[in-house]
C-alpha cells in the first residue's frame, strides 16, 4: 500500500505557516518516501484527497477558489485535470472530509467556509455532498 501527501502547511518563520505545494508518496512495505511530480498540480494546501483505482482526487483547500475538483493518475509526471461537474456545487471550504463510496463516487462533509476575505472566521459547515 501507498500513502500520498499533497501540500499542506509547514513552518513559515516568525510564528507563521507557509503553504506547501509538494507531493510525496510513502510505501508502507519498504518504509520509503518518494517525491512525486505532477503536471498542472492543483493549488497548494488542498484539504481533502481521495485515492481509488490508481486515481487521486482533490477537492477544496485554503483559497477563495477552493471549490474545484481535480483528478490525476498516480504515475509520476501525470497531469491533474480539473473536473467540471454539472448542477449545484459545494462552496469553497477547507478542513472538510472526503470519503469514497465504492469505486465511482465520493462524499464531502463539512469544513470551514470562506468568509469573503479569509477562512478564519468563516462559518462551520455541516453539509454533505456527493460526486459520482
XYZ file of N, CA, C and O in Angstrom:
528
model
N 0.802 -1.170 0.000
C 0.000 0.000 0.000
C 0.860 1.254 0.000
O 2.019 1.249 0.394
N 0.249 2.325 -0.436
C 0.955 3.602 -0.501
C 0.088 4.711 0.049
O -1.138 4.670 -0.031
N 0.748 5.724 0.596
C 0.111 6.907 1.135
C 0.578 8.088 0.304
O 1.766 8.221 0.029
N -0.337 8.952 -0.095
C 0.004 10.135 -0.877
C -0.245 11.378 -0.038
O -1.305 11.529 0.558
N 0.742 12.266 0.032
C 0.622 13.534 0.746
C 0.763 14.653 -0.279
O 1.759 14.723 -0.993
N -0.256 15.526 -0.355
C -0.242 16.671 -1.275
C -0.330 17.955 -0.477
O -1.294 18.180 0.243
N 0.689 18.800 -0.589
C 0.648 20.123 0.009
C 0.453 20.116 1.511
O 0.866 19.208 2.207
N -0.201 21.147 2.017
C -0.428 21.331 3.441
C 0.200 22.623 3.906
O 0.408 23.547 3.123
N 0.475 22.701 5.196
C 1.118 23.874 5.766
C 2.363 23.442 6.520
O 2.374 22.398 7.163
N 3.409 24.230 6.412
C 4.663 23.958 7.096
C 5.165 25.206 7.783
O 4.554 26.274 7.673
N 6.294 25.094 8.484
C 6.843 26.263 9.175
C 7.159 27.383 8.192
O 7.707 27.152 7.133
N 6.750 28.606 8.551
C 6.974 29.733 7.665
C 7.915 30.768 8.217
O 8.334 31.667 7.519
N 8.256 30.659 9.480
C 9.150 31.641 10.086
C 8.401 32.672 10.904
O 7.319 33.096 10.529
N 8.927 33.027 12.037
C 8.379 34.029 12.940
C 6.920 33.770 13.277
O 6.084 34.656 13.204
N 6.613 32.524 13.640
C 5.277 32.185 14.108
C 4.219 32.034 13.039
O 3.050 31.869 13.338
N 4.597 32.091 11.779
C 3.607 31.945 10.714
C 3.793 30.608 9.996
O 4.817 29.957 10.130
N 2.788 30.214 9.263
C 2.853 28.977 8.486
C 2.923 29.329 7.012
O 2.370 30.329 6.575
N 3.616 28.506 6.248
C 3.647 28.711 4.802
C 2.892 27.575 4.131
O 2.842 26.462 4.635
N 2.283 27.869 2.997
C 1.521 26.883 2.246
C 2.483 26.077 1.384
O 3.329 26.639 0.693
N 2.373 24.770 1.450
C 3.232 23.871 0.686
C 2.505 23.387 -0.557
O 1.290 23.228 -0.553
N 3.236 23.108 -1.619
C 2.633 22.623 -2.852
C 3.453 21.469 -3.421
O 3.617 21.337 -4.628
N 3.975 20.625 -2.532
C 4.740 19.476 -2.994
C 3.908 18.206 -2.855
O 2.828 18.207 -2.280
N 4.405 17.111 -3.419
C 3.702 15.824 -3.371
C 4.703 14.739 -2.995
O 5.807 14.684 -3.544
N 4.313 13.880 -2.058
C 5.162 12.788 -1.593
C 4.345 11.506 -1.501
O 3.171 11.535 -1.158
N 4.997 10.389 -1.816
C 4.371 9.077 -1.726
C 5.166 8.230 -0.733
O 6.397 8.182 -0.790
N 4.462 7.584 0.212
C 5.102 6.731 1.202
C 4.695 5.290 0.944
O 3.504 4.976 0.859
N 5.668 4.410 0.778
C 5.420 2.985 0.575
C 5.427 2.301 1.935
O 6.450 2.281 2.622
N 4.286 1.748 2.348
C 4.177 1.157 3.686
C 4.937 -0.161 3.815
O 5.177 -0.628 4.927
N 5.336 -0.762 2.700
C 6.087 -2.011 2.759
C 7.594 -1.773 2.840
O 8.295 -2.431 3.597
N 8.098 -0.802 2.077
C 9.539 -0.523 2.095
C 9.893 0.577 3.096
O 11.066 0.799 3.380
N 8.858 1.279 3.609
C 9.038 2.401 4.544
C 9.905 3.509 3.942
O 10.705 4.128 4.623
N 9.687 3.784 2.639
C 10.451 4.808 1.941
C 9.531 5.880 1.365
O 8.433 5.586 0.894
N 10.013 7.122 1.415
C 9.332 8.261 0.814
C 9.919 8.537 -0.562
O 11.119 8.447 -0.747
N 9.055 8.911 -1.522
C 9.475 9.316 -2.855
C 8.741 10.605 -3.205
O 7.515 10.666 -3.091
N 9.500 11.625 -3.639
C 8.830 12.853 -4.058
C 8.226 12.638 -5.438
O 8.845 12.061 -6.322
N 6.984 13.080 -5.613
C 6.260 12.931 -6.871
C 6.195 14.279 -7.580
O 6.203 15.325 -6.939
N 6.139 14.240 -8.888
C 5.990 15.461 -9.686
C 4.787 15.285 -10.602
O 4.744 14.359 -11.402
N 3.799 16.134 -10.435
C 2.618 16.118 -11.282
C 2.601 17.370 -12.137
O 2.979 18.443 -11.682
N 2.124 17.246 -13.367
C 1.914 18.423 -14.207
C 0.579 19.037 -13.799
O -0.348 18.332 -13.424
N 0.486 20.348 -13.884
C -0.761 21.052 -13.545
C -1.233 20.716 -12.139
O -2.414 20.544 -11.905
N -0.280 20.588 -11.197
C -0.659 20.240 -9.828
C -1.634 21.268 -9.289
O -1.481 22.457 -9.515
N -2.660 20.810 -8.550
C -3.644 21.747 -8.008
C -2.997 22.772 -7.082
O -1.865 22.593 -6.647
N -3.745 23.810 -6.763
C -3.203 24.839 -5.882
C -2.772 24.236 -4.562
O -3.237 23.181 -4.163
N -1.891 24.938 -3.902
C -1.317 24.453 -2.653
C -2.365 24.286 -1.559
O -3.432 24.882 -1.602
N -2.021 23.499 -0.597
C -2.787 23.311 0.626
C -4.179 22.757 0.371
O -5.164 23.238 0.903
N -4.264 21.730 -0.442
C -5.520 21.014 -0.605
C -5.861 20.347 0.714
O -4.999 19.823 1.398
N -7.132 20.299 1.057
C -7.502 19.786 2.360
C -8.222 18.447 2.323
O -8.444 17.869 3.345
N -8.615 17.947 1.175
C -9.240 16.629 1.102
C -8.751 15.920 -0.148
O -8.831 16.447 -1.247
N -8.210 14.741 0.049
C -7.645 13.945 -1.041
C -8.184 12.528 -0.909
O -8.246 11.983 0.189
N -8.571 11.932 -2.013
C -9.031 10.551 -2.014
C -8.346 9.766 -3.110
O -8.000 10.310 -4.158
N -8.114 8.485 -2.859
C -7.472 7.603 -3.830
C -8.391 6.425 -4.119
O -8.926 5.811 -3.197
N -8.549 6.104 -5.389
C -9.302 4.911 -5.762
C -8.845 4.474 -7.146
O -8.643 5.292 -8.043
N -8.610 3.190 -7.311
C -8.262 2.624 -8.610
C -7.089 3.292 -9.303
O -7.115 3.475 -10.507
N -6.061 3.676 -8.559
C -4.896 4.309 -9.168
C -5.097 5.762 -9.544
O -4.258 6.369 -10.187
N -6.221 6.359 -9.148
C -6.509 7.762 -9.418
C -6.540 8.526 -8.095
O -7.009 8.010 -7.083
N -6.049 9.756 -8.113
C -6.135 10.636 -6.951
C -7.113 11.757 -7.287
O -7.110 12.287 -8.392
N -7.985 12.071 -6.324
C -8.959 13.142 -6.473
C -8.715 14.157 -5.363
O -8.439 13.776 -4.219
N -8.796 15.449 -5.683
C -8.620 16.504 -4.692
C -9.818 17.441 -4.752
O -10.397 17.674 -5.810
N -10.190 17.967 -3.580
C -11.280 18.945 -3.515
C -11.003 19.921 -2.380
O -10.571 19.533 -1.301
N -11.272 21.199 -2.631
C -11.177 22.224 -1.601
C -9.760 22.691 -1.356
O -8.838 22.388 -2.104
N -9.581 23.447 -0.287
C -8.281 23.984 0.075
C -8.410 25.360 0.690
O -9.512 25.808 0.987
N -7.302 26.032 0.889
C -7.305 27.317 1.589
C -7.177 28.482 0.614
O -6.175 29.186 0.600
N -8.180 28.666 -0.227
C -8.254 29.840 -1.100
C -9.703 30.057 -1.489
O -10.532 29.164 -1.352
N -10.010 31.235 -1.979
C -11.392 31.544 -2.357
C -11.859 30.709 -3.536
O -13.053 30.574 -3.773
N -10.928 30.126 -4.295
C -11.310 29.315 -5.457
C -11.223 27.827 -5.132
O -11.065 27.006 -6.017
N -11.351 27.483 -3.858
C -11.180 26.087 -3.456
C -12.480 25.297 -3.521
O -12.769 24.476 -2.678
N -13.259 25.543 -4.553
C -14.473 24.760 -4.753
C -14.345 23.876 -5.989
O -15.326 23.414 -6.540
N -13.103 23.613 -6.417
C -12.893 22.812 -7.621
C -12.480 21.383 -7.269
O -11.992 21.107 -6.179
N -12.700 20.488 -8.225
C -12.331 19.078 -8.096
C -11.303 18.777 -9.170
O -11.462 19.168 -10.323
N -10.215 18.083 -8.802
C -9.191 17.693 -9.763
C -8.906 16.214 -9.651
O -9.148 15.590 -8.628
N -8.374 15.626 -10.711
C -8.064 14.200 -10.737
C -6.794 13.952 -11.534
O -6.495 14.671 -12.482
N -6.036 12.921 -11.131
C -4.833 12.519 -11.850
C -4.550 11.054 -11.551
O -4.959 10.531 -10.522
N -3.824 10.391 -12.457
C -3.321 9.058 -12.124
C -2.142 9.250 -11.188
O -1.605 10.347 -11.047
N -1.720 8.183 -10.535
C -0.593 8.266 -9.609
C 0.745 8.179 -10.310
O 1.789 8.273 -9.684
N 0.759 7.995 -11.618
C 2.012 7.904 -12.360
C 2.799 9.198 -12.244
O 2.234 10.286 -12.342
N 4.104 9.087 -12.049
C 4.943 10.276 -11.974
C 4.880 11.015 -13.306
O 4.933 10.406 -14.371
N 4.725 12.327 -13.245
C 4.639 13.130 -14.452
C 3.237 13.234 -15.022
O 3.023 13.922 -16.012
N 2.262 12.558 -14.402
C 0.884 12.623 -14.875
C 0.323 14.020 -14.638
O 0.796 14.756 -13.776
N -0.679 14.405 -15.397
C -1.290 15.729 -15.274
C -2.569 15.668 -14.458
O -3.343 14.723 -14.571
N -2.787 16.713 -13.630
C -4.073 16.872 -12.959
C -5.032 17.506 -13.950
O -4.674 18.398 -14.699
N -6.258 17.051 -13.948
C -7.308 17.566 -14.814
C -8.410 18.115 -13.922
O -8.862 17.434 -12.992
N -8.840 19.337 -14.182
C -9.950 19.906 -13.428
C -11.239 19.289 -13.937
O -11.511 19.301 -15.135
N -12.012 18.703 -13.028
C -13.286 18.104 -13.389
C -14.364 19.181 -13.335
O -14.318 20.076 -12.490
N -15.316 19.108 -14.227
C -16.363 20.119 -14.318
C -17.731 19.485 -14.118
O -18.467 19.228 -15.076
N -18.108 19.228 -12.854
C -19.409 18.622 -12.604
C -20.541 19.592 -12.916
O -20.366 20.812 -12.816
N -21.684 19.061 -13.294
C -22.850 19.898 -13.557
C -23.658 20.121 -12.289
O -23.390 19.535 -11.248
N -24.634 20.987 -12.381
C -25.536 21.226 -11.262
C -24.939 22.095 -10.171
O -23.901 22.723 -10.340
N -25.611 22.112 -9.035
C -25.170 22.890 -7.881
C -23.943 22.223 -7.285
O -23.863 21.001 -7.199
N -22.959 23.038 -6.884
C -21.708 22.506 -6.342
C -21.473 23.020 -4.936
O -21.965 24.081 -4.565
N -20.663 22.294 -4.142
C -20.333 22.763 -2.797
C -19.556 24.073 -2.855
O -18.837 24.339 -3.809
N -19.696 24.869 -1.824
C -18.963 26.135 -1.733
C -17.500 25.874 -1.373
O -17.136 24.779 -0.937
N -16.647 26.905 -1.554
C -15.232 26.817 -1.182
C -15.131 26.488 0.302
O -15.887 26.995 1.114
N -14.164 25.601 0.647
C -14.025 25.168 2.026
C -12.674 24.529 2.271
O -11.975 24.147 1.350
N -12.319 24.401 3.531
C -11.146 23.640 3.933
C -11.476 22.932 5.245
O -12.494 23.220 5.882
N -10.638 21.988 5.638
C -10.863 21.253 6.879
C -12.016 20.265 6.791
O -12.522 19.795 7.799
N -12.439 19.929 5.604
C -13.553 19.011 5.388
C -13.043 17.578 5.217
O -11.840 17.333 5.221
N -13.941 16.645 5.051
C -13.603 15.241 4.842
C -14.091 14.788 3.474
O -15.145 15.230 3.011
N -13.327 13.909 2.842
C -13.696 13.314 1.558
C -13.563 11.806 1.720
O -12.534 11.320 2.176
N -14.628 11.069 1.394
C -14.605 9.618 1.546
C -15.211 8.962 0.312
O -16.299 9.339 -0.115
N -14.494 7.996 -0.250
C -15.032 7.260 -1.392
C -16.099 6.281 -0.943
O -15.998 5.677 0.126
N -17.122 6.136 -1.789
C -18.180 5.150 -1.598
C -18.111 4.262 -2.827
O -18.464 4.685 -3.927
N -17.568 3.054 -2.678
C -17.326 2.199 -3.835
C -16.163 2.742 -4.643
O -15.240 3.348 -4.104
N -16.224 2.558 -5.958
C -15.114 2.985 -6.816
C -15.474 4.115 -7.770
O -14.645 4.541 -8.556
N -16.717 4.609 -7.692
C -17.093 5.617 -8.677
C -17.723 6.875 -8.086
O -18.157 7.749 -8.825
N -17.794 6.998 -6.770
C -18.354 8.219 -6.191
C -17.704 8.510 -4.839
O -17.148 7.623 -4.205
N -17.768 9.785 -4.439
C -17.283 10.137 -3.114
C -18.198 11.166 -2.472
O -18.997 11.817 -3.138
N -18.092 11.257 -1.155
C -18.876 12.190 -0.365
C -17.935 13.234 0.245
O -16.805 12.917 0.613
N -18.408 14.469 0.341
C -17.680 15.552 1.003
C -18.556 16.016 2.157
O -19.759 16.236 1.982
N -17.950 16.148 3.349
C -18.703 16.575 4.521
C -18.025 17.738 5.225
O -16.822 17.705 5.487
N -18.803 18.756 5.545
C -18.407 19.816 6.457
C -17.240 20.670 6.040
O -16.986 20.904 4.867
N -16.501 21.146 7.055
C -15.359 22.011 6.860
C -15.656 23.424 7.337
O -16.648 23.688 8.017
N -14.780 24.338 6.965
C -14.959 25.752 7.288
C -15.124 26.516 5.987
O -14.347 26.343 5.052
N -16.143 27.363 5.914
C -16.449 28.093 4.691
C -15.678 29.391 4.575
O -15.133 29.911 5.543
N -15.645 29.903 3.372
C -14.981 31.161 3.039
C -15.830 32.307 3.560
O -17.033 32.358 3.322
N -15.234 33.275 4.260
C -15.998 34.376 4.866
C -15.985 35.653 4.025
O -16.390 36.691 4.504
N -15.492 35.589 2.807
C -15.443 36.769 1.949
C -14.046 37.317 1.788
O -13.744 37.950 0.802
N -13.183 37.101 2.770
C -11.805 37.564 2.650
C -10.808 36.552 3.203
O -9.625 36.654 2.952
N -11.262 35.584 3.969
C -10.367 34.562 4.511
C -11.198 33.414 5.071
O -12.411 33.496 5.141
N -10.528 32.348 5.473
C -11.221 31.239 6.102
C -11.369 31.454 7.603
O -12.348 31.044 8.187
N -10.393 32.082 8.250
C -10.523 32.327 9.685
C -11.744 33.186 9.919
O -11.880 34.257 9.355
N -12.646 32.717 10.725
C -13.881 33.450 10.959
C -14.993 33.031 10.013
O -16.104 33.523 10.112
N -14.697 32.113 9.114
C -15.726 31.597 8.218
C -16.686 30.700 8.976
O -16.443 30.308 10.111
N -17.786 30.367 8.357
C -18.789 29.542 9.022
C -18.371 28.074 9.050
O -17.699 27.586 8.146
N -18.776 27.402 10.118
C -18.562 25.957 10.208
C -19.676 25.297 9.403
O -20.858 25.589 9.605
N -19.288 24.436 8.463
C -20.243 23.812 7.559
C -20.599 22.402 8.044
O -19.729 21.682 8.549
N -21.836 22.013 7.866
C -22.255 20.651 8.246
C -23.012 19.983 7.098
O -23.797 19.072 7.318
N -22.766 20.454 5.868
C -23.468 19.895 4.720
C -22.743 18.672 4.169
O -21.568 18.445 4.430
N -23.453 17.872 3.400
C -22.923 16.655 2.780
C -23.192 16.732 1.289
O -24.305 17.058 0.868
N -22.162 16.434 0.483
C -22.271 16.473 -0.974
C -21.801 15.147 -1.552
O -20.883 14.519 -1.023
N -22.381 14.741 -2.673
C -21.981 13.506 -3.346
C -21.507 13.832 -4.752
O -22.100 14.669 -5.435
N -20.405 13.189 -5.181
C -19.899 13.339 -6.539
C -19.759 11.953 -7.139
O -19.169 11.063 -6.525
N -20.318 11.747 -8.328
C -20.176 10.430 -8.975
C -20.067 10.588 -10.476
O -20.328 11.620 -11.023
